[in-house]
mmCIF file with all atom_site columns, C-alpha atoms in Angstrom:
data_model
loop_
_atom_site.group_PDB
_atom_site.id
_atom_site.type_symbol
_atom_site.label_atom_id
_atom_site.label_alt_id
_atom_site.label_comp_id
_atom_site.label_asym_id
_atom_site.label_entity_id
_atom_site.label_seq_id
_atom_site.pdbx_PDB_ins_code
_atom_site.Cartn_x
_atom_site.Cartn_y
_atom_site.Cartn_z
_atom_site.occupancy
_atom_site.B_iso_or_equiv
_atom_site.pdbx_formal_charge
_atom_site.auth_seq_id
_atom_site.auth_comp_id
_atom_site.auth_asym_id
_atom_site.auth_atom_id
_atom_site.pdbx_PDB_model_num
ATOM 1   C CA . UNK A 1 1   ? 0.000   0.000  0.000  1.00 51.00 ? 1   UNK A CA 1
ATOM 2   C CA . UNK A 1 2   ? 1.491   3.812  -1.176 1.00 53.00 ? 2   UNK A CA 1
ATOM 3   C CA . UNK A 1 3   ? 2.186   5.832  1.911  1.00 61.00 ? 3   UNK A CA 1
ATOM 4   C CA . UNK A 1 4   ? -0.301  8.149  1.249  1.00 68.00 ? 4   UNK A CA 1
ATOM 5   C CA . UNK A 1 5   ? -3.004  5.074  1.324  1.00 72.00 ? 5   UNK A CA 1
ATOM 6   C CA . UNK A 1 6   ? -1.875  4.358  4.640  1.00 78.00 ? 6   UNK A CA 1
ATOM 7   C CA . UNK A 1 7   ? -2.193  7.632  5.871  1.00 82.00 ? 7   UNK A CA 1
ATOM 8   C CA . UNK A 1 8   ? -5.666  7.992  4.279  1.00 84.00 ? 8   UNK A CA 1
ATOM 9   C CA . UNK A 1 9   ? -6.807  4.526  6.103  1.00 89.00 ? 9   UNK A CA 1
ATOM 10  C CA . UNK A 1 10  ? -5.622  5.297  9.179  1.00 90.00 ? 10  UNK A CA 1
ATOM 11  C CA . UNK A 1 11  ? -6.822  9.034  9.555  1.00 92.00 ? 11  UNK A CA 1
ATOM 12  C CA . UNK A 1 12  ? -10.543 7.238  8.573  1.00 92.00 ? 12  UNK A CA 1
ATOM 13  C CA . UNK A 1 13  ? -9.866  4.953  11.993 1.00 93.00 ? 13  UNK A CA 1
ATOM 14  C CA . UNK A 1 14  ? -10.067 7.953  13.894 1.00 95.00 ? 14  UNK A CA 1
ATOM 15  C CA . UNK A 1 15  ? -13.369 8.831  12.868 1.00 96.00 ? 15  UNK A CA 1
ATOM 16  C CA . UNK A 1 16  ? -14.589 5.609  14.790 1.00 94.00 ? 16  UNK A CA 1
ATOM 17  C CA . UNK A 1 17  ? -16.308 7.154  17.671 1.00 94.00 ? 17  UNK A CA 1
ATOM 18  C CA . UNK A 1 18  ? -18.131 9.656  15.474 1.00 95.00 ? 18  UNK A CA 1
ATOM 19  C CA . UNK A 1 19  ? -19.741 7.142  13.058 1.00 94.00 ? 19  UNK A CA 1
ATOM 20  C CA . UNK A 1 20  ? -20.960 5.254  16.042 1.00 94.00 ? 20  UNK A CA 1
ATOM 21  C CA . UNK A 1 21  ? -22.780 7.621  16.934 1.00 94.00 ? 21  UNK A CA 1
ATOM 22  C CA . UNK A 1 22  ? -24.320 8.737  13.830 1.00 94.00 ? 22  UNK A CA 1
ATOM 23  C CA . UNK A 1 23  ? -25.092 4.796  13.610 1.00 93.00 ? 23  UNK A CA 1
ATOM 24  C CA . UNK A 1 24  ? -26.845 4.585  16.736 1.00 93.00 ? 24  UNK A CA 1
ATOM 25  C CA . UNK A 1 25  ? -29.031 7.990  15.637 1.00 92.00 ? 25  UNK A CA 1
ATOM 26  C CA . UNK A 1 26  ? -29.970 6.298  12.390 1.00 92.00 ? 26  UNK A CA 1
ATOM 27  C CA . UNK A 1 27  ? -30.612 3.315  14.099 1.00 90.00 ? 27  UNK A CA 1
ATOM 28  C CA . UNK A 1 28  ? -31.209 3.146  17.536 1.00 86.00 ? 28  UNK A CA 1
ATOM 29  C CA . UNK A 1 29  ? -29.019 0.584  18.511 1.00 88.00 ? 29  UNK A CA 1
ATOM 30  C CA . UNK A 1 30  ? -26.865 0.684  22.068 1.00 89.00 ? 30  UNK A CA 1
ATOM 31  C CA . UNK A 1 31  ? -24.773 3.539  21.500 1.00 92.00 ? 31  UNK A CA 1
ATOM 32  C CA . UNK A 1 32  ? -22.154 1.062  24.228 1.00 93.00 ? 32  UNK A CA 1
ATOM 33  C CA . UNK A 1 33  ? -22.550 -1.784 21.719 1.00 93.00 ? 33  UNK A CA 1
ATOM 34  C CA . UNK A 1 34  ? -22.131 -0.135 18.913 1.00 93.00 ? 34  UNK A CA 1
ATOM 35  C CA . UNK A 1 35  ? -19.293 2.014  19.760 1.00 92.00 ? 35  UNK A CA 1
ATOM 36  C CA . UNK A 1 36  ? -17.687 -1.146 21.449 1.00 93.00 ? 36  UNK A CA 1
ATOM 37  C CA . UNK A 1 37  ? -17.760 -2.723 17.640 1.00 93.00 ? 37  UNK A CA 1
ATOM 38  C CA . UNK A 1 38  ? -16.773 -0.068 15.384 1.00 92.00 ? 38  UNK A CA 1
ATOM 39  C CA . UNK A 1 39  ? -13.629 1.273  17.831 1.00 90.00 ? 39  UNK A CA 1
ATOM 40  C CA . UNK A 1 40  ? -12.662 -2.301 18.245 1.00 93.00 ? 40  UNK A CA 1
ATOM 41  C CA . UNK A 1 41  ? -12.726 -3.180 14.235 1.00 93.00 ? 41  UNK A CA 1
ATOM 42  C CA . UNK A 1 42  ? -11.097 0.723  13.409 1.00 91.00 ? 42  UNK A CA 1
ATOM 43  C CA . UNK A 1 43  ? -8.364  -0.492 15.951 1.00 90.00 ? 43  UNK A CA 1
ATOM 44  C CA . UNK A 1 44  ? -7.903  -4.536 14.439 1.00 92.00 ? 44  UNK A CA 1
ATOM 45  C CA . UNK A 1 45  ? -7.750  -2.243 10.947 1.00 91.00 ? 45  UNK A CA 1
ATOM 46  C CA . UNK A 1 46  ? -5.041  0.011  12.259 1.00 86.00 ? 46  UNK A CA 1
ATOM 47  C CA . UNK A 1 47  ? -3.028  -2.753 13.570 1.00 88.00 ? 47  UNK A CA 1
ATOM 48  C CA . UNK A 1 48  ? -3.189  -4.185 10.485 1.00 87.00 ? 48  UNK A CA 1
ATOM 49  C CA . UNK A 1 49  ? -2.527  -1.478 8.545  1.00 85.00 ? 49  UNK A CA 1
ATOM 50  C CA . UNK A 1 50  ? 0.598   -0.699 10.780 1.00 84.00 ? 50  UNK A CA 1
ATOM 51  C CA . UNK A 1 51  ? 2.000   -4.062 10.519 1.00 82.00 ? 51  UNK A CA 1
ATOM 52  C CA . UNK A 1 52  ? 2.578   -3.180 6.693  1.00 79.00 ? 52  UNK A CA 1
ATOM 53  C CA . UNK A 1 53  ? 3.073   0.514  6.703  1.00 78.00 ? 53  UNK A CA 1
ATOM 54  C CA . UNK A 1 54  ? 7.202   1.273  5.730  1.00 78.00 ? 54  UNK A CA 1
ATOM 55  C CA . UNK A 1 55  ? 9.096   2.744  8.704  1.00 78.00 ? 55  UNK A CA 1
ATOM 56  C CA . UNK A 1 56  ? 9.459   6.495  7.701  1.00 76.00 ? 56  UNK A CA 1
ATOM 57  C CA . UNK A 1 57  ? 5.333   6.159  7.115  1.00 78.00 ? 57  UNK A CA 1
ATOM 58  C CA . UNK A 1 58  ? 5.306   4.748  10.787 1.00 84.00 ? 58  UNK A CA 1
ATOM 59  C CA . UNK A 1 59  ? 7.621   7.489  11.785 1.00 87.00 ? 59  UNK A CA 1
ATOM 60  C CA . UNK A 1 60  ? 5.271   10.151 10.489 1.00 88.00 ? 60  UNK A CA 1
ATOM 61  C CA . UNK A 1 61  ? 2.022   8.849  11.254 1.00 89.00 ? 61  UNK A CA 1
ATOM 62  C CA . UNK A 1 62  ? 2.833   8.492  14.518 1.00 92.00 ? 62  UNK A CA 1
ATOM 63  C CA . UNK A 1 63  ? 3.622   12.069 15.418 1.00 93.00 ? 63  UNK A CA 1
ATOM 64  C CA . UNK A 1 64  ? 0.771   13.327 13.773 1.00 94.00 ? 64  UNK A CA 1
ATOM 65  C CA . UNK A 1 65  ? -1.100  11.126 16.093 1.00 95.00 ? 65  UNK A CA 1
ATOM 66  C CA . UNK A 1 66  ? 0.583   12.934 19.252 1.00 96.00 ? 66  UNK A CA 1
ATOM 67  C CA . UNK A 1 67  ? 0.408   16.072 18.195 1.00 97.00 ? 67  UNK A CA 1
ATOM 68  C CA . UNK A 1 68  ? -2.885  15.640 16.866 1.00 97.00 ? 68  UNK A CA 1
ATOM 69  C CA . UNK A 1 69  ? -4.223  14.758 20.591 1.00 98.00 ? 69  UNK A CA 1
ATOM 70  C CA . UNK A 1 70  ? -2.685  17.454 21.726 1.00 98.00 ? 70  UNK A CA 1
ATOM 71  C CA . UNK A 1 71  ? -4.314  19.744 19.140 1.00 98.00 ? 71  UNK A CA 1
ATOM 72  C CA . UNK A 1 72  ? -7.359  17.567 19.904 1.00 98.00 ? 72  UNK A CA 1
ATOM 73  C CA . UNK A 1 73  ? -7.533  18.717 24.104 1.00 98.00 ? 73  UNK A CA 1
ATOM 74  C CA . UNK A 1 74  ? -7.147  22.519 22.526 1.00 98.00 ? 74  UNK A CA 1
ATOM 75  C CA . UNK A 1 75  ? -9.211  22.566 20.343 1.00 98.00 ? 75  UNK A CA 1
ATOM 76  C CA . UNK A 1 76  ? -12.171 20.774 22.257 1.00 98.00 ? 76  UNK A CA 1
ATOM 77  C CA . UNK A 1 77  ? -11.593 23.152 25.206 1.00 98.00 ? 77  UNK A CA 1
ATOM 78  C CA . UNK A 1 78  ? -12.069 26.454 22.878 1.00 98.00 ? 78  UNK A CA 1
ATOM 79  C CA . UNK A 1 79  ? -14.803 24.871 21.145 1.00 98.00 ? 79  UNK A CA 1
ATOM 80  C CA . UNK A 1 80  ? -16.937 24.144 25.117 1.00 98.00 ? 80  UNK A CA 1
ATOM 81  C CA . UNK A 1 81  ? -15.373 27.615 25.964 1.00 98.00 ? 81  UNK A CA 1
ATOM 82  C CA . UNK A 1 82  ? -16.855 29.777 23.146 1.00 97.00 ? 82  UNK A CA 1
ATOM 83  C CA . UNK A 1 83  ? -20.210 28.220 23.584 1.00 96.00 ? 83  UNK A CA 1
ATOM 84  C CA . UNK A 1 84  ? -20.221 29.038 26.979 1.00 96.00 ? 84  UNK A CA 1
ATOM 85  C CA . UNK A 1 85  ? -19.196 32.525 26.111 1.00 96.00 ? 85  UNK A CA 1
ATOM 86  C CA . UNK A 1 86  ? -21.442 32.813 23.283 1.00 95.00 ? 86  UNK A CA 1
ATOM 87  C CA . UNK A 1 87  ? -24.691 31.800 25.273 1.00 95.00 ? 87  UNK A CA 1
ATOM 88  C CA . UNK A 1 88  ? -23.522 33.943 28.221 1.00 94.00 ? 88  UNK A CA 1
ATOM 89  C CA . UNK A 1 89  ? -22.608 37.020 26.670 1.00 94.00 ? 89  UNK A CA 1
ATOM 90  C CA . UNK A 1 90  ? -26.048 36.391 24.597 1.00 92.00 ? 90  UNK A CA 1
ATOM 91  C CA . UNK A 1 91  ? -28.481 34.945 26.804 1.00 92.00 ? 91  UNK A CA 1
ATOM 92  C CA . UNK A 1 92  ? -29.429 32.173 24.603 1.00 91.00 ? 92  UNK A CA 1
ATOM 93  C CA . UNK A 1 93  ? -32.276 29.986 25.935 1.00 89.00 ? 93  UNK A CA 1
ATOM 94  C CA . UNK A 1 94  ? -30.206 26.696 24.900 1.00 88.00 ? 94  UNK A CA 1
ATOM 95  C CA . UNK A 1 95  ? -27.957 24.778 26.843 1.00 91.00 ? 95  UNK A CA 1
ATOM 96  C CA . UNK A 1 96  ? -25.827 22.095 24.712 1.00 89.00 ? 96  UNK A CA 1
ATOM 97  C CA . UNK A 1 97  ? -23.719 20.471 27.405 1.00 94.00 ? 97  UNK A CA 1
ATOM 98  C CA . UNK A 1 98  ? -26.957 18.697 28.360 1.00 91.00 ? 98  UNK A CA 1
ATOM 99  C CA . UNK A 1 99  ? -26.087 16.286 25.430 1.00 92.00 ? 99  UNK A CA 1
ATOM 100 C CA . UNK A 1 100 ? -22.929 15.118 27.731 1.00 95.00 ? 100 UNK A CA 1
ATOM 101 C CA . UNK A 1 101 ? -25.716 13.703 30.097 1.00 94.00 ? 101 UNK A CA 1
ATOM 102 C CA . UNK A 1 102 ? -26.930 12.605 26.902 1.00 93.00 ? 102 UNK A CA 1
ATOM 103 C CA . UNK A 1 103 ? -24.347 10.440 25.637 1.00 95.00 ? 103 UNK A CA 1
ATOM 104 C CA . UNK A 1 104 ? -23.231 9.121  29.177 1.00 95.00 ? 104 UNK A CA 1
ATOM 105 C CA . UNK A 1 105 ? -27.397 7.435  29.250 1.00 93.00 ? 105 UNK A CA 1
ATOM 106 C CA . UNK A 1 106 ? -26.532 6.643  25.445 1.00 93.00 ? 106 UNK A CA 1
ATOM 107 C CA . UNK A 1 107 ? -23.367 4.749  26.649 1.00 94.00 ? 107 UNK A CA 1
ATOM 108 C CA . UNK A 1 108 ? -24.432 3.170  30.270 1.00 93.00 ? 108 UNK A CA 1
ATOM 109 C CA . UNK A 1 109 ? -28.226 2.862  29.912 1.00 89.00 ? 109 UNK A CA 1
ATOM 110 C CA . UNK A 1 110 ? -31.151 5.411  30.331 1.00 84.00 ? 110 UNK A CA 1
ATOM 111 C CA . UNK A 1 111 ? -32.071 4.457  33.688 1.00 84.00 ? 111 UNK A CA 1
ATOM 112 C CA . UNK A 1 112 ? -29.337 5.885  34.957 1.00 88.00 ? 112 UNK A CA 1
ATOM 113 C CA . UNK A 1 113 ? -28.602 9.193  36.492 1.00 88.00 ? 113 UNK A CA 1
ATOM 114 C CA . UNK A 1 114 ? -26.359 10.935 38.800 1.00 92.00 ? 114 UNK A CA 1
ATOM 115 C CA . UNK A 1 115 ? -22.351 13.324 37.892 1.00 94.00 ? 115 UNK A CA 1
ATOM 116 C CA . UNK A 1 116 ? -20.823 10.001 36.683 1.00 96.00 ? 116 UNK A CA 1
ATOM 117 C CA . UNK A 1 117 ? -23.254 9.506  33.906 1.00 96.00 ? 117 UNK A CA 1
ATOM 118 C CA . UNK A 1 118 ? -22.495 12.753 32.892 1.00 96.00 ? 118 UNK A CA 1
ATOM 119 C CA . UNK A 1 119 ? -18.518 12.127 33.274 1.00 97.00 ? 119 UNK A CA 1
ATOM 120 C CA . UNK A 1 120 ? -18.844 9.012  31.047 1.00 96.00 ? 120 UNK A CA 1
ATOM 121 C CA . UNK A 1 121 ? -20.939 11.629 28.283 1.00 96.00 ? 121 UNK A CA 1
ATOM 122 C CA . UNK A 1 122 ? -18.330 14.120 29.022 1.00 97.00 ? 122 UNK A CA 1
ATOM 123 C CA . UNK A 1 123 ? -15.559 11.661 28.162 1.00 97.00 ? 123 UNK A CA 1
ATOM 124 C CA . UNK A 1 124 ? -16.928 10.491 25.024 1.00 96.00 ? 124 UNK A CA 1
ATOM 125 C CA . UNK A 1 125 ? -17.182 14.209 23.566 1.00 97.00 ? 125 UNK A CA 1
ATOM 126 C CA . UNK A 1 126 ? -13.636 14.415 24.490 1.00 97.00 ? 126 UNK A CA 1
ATOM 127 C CA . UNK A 1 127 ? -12.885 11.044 22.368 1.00 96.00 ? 127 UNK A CA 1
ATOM 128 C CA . UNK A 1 128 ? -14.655 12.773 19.497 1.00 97.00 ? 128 UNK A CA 1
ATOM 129 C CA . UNK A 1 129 ? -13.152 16.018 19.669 1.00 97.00 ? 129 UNK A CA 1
ATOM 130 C CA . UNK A 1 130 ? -9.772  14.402 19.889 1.00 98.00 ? 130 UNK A CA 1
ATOM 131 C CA . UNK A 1 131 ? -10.201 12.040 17.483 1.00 97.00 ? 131 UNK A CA 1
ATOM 132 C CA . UNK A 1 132 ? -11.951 14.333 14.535 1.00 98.00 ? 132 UNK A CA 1
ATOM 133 C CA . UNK A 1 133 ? -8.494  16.747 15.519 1.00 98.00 ? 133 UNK A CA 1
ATOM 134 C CA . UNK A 1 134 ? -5.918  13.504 14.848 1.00 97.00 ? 134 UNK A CA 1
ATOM 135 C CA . UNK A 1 135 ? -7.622  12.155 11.735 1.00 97.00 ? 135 UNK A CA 1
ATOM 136 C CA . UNK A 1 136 ? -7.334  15.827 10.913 1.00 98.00 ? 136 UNK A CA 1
ATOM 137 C CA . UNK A 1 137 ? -3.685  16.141 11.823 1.00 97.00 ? 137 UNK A CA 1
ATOM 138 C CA . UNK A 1 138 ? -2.593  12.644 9.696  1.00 95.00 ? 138 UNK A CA 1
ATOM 139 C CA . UNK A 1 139 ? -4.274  14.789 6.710  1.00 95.00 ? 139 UNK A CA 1
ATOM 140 C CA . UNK A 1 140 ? -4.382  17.667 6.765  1.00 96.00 ? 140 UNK A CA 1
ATOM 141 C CA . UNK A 1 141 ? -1.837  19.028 9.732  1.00 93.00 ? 141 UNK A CA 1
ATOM 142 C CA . UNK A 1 142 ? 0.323   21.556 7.921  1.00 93.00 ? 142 UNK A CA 1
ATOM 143 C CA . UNK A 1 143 ? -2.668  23.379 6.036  1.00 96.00 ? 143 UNK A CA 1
ATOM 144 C CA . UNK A 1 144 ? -3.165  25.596 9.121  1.00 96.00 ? 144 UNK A CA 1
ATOM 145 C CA . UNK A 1 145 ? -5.791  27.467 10.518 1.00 97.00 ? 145 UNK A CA 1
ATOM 146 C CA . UNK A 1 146 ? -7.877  28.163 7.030  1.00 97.00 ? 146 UNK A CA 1
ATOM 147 C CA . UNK A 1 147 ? -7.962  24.445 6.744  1.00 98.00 ? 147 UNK A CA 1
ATOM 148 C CA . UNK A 1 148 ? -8.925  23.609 10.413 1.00 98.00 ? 148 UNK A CA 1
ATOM 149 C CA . UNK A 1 149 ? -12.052 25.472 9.846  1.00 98.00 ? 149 UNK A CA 1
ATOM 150 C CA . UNK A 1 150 ? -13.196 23.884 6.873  1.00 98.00 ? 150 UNK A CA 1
ATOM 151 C CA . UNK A 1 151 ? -12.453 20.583 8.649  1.00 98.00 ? 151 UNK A CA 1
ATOM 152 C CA . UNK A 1 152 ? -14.993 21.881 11.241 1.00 98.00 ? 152 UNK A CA 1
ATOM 153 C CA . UNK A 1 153 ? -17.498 23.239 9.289  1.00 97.00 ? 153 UNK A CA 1
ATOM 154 C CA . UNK A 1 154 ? -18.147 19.902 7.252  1.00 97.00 ? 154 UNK A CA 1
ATOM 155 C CA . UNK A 1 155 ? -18.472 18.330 11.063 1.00 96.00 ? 155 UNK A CA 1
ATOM 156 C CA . UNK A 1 156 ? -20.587 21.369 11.872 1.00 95.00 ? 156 UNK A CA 1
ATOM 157 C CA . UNK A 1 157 ? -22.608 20.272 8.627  1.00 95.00 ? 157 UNK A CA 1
ATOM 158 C CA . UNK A 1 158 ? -22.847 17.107 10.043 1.00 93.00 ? 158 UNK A CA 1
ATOM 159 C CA . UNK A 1 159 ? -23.776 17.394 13.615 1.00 91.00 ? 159 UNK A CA 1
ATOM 160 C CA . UNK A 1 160 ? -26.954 19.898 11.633 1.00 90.00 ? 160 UNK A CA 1
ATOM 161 C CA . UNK A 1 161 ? -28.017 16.755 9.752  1.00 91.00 ? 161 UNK A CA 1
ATOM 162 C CA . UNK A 1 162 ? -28.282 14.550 12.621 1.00 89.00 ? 162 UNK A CA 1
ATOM 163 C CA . UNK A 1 163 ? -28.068 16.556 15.878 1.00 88.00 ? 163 UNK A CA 1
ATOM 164 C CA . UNK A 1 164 ? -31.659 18.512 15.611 1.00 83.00 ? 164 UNK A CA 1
ATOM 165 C CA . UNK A 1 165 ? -34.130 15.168 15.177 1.00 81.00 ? 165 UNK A CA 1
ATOM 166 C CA . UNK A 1 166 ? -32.468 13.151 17.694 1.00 84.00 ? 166 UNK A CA 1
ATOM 167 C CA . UNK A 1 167 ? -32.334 16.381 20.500 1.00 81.00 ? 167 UNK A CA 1
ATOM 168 C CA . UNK A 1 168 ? -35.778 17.513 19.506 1.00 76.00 ? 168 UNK A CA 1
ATOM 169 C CA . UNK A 1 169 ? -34.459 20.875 19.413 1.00 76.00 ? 169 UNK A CA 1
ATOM 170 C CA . UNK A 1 170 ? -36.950 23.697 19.435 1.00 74.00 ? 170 UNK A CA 1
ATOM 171 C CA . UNK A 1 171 ? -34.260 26.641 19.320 1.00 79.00 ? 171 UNK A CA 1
ATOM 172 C CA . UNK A 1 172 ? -32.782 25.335 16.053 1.00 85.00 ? 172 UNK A CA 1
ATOM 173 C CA . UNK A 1 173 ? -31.325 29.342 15.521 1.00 88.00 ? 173 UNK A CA 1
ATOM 174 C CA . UNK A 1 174 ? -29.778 29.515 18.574 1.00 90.00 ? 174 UNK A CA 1
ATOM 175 C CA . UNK A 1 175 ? -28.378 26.129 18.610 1.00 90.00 ? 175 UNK A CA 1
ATOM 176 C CA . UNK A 1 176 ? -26.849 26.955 14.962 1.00 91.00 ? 176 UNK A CA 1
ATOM 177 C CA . UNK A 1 177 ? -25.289 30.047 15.729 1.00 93.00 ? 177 UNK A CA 1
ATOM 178 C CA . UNK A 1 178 ? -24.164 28.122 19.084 1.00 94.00 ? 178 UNK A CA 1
ATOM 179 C CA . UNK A 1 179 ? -22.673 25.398 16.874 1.00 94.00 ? 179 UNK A CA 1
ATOM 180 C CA . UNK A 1 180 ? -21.262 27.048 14.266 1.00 95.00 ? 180 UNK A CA 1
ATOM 181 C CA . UNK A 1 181 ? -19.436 29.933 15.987 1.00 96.00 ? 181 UNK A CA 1
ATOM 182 C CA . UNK A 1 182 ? -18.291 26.939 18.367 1.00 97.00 ? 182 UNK A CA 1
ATOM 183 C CA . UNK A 1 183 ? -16.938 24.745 14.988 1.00 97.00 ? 183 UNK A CA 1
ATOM 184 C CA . UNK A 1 184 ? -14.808 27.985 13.914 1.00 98.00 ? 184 UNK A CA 1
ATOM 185 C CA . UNK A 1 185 ? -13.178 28.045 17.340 1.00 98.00 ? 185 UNK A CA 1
ATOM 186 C CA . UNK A 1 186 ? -12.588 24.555 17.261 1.00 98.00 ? 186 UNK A CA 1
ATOM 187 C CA . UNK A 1 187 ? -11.128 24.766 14.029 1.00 98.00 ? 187 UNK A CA 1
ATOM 188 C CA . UNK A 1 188 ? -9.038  27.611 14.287 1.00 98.00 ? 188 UNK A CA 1
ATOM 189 C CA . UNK A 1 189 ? -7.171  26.316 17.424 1.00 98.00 ? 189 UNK A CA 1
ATOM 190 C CA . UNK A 1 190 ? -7.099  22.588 15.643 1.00 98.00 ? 190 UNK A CA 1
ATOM 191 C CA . UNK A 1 191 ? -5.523  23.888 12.231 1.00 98.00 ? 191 UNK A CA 1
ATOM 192 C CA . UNK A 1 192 ? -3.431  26.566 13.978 1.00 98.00 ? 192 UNK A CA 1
ATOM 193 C CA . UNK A 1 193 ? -1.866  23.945 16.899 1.00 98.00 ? 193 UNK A CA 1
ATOM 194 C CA . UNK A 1 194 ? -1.195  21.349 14.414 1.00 97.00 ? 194 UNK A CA 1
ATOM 195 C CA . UNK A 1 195 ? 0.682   23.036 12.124 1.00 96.00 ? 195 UNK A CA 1
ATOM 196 C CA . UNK A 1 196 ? 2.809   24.579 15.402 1.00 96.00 ? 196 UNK A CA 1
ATOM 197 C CA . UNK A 1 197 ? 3.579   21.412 16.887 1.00 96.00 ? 197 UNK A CA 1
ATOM 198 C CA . UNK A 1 198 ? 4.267   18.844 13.816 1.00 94.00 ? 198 UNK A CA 1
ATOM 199 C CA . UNK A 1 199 ? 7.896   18.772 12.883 1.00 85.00 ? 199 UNK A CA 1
ATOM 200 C CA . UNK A 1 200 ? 9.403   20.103 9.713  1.00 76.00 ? 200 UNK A CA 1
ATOM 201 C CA . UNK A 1 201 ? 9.520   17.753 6.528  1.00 68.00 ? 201 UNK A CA 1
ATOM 202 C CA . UNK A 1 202 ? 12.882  17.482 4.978  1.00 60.00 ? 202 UNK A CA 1
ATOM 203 C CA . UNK A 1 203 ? 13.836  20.272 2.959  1.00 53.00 ? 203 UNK A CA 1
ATOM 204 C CA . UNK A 1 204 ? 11.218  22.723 4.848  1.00 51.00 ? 204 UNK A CA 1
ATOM 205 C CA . UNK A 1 205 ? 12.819  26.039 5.347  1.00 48.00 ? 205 UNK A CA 1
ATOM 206 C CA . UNK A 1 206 ? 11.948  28.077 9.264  1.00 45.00 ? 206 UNK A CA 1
ATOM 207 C CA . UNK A 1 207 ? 9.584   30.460 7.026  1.00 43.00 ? 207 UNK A CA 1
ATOM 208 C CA . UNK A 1 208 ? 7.362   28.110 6.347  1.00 43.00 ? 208 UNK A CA 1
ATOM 209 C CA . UNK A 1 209 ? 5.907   27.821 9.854  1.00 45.00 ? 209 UNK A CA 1
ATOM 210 C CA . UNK A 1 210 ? 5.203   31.216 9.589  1.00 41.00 ? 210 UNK A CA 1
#
């Protein structure tokens, strides 16, 4: 397989945790089950895949995947922060961290209530956010900020086809001006990080970090 195939492939894995969900929307299967199945195959794919990747292709992968967590953490902390801001500073009627509480009945069963169900959401909007940031990172890391905001607007496209039937939204402006001014932070600190932190290619020159 061409190194750029490998890269392709294994950026896709990282995607895992999103298209669970978006299964279990469609569906209405256990989010826990289904989650369970497509992170375990995307990670049996990616050993694969590894096993018969060259070394320099290992090499590279591999950082993007570090940095691209790190980007990930950033990225998913502006994106909670500038909704917060946005709905404070605004005094929007909608609150979209309930869908953390969300997610953790999605994940552990809808009987269930109390902070811990709403750590276990919390944690799996963290895997996405870090996830969608290193599939990004294998990608398109170097591209910068410009291109870390396109990456979030086609999620932010996304999350509009899905998100508003399954959350029986009745705000649907203020949750899209939520979302969408949220994506653009997420973005900007995504493309912006990754292209800070990922090391040089051979024959780069200091001016093109720039």
């Amino acid at each position: 397989m061409a190194p750029k195939d490998t890269r392709r492939f294994i950026g896709a894995l990282f995607l895992a945790s999103g298209a669970a969900l978006v299964v279990y929307i469609v569906s209405g299967l256990s989010l826990a089950i289904t989650a369970s199945v497509v992170v375990l195959g995307a990670l049996v794919a990616g050993l694969a895949l590894w096993r018969v990747a060259g070394a320099a292709d290992r090499t590279e992968v591999q950082q993007a995947i570090k940095m691209g967590a790190i980007a990930g953490v950033a990225a998913t902390a502006a994106y909670d922060l500038s909704r917060y801001l946005i709905i404070e500073v605004f005094n929007f009627t909608i609150w979209p961290f309930d869908t953390f509480t969300l997610f953790g009945r999605a994940l552990v069963g809808a009987g269930y209530e109390g902070w811990w169900v709403t750590a276990v959401g919390t944690g799996f909007h963290l895997l996405n956010g870090v996830g969608f940031a290193i599939a990004f990172t294998i990608w398109f890391g170097r591209r910068g900020p410009i291109a870390g905001v396109l990456w979030a607007l086609a999620l932010e496209a996304a999350m509009l086809t899905f998100y508003p039937g399954w959350l029986d939204i009745r705000s649907i402006s203020e949750f899209t001006q939520v979302s969408i001014l949220g994506h653009v932070a997420y973005g900007s600190v995504l493309g912006w990080t990754a292209r800070r932190l990922l090391p040089e290619p051979q024959g780069a020159t200091a001016e093109s970090r720039t």
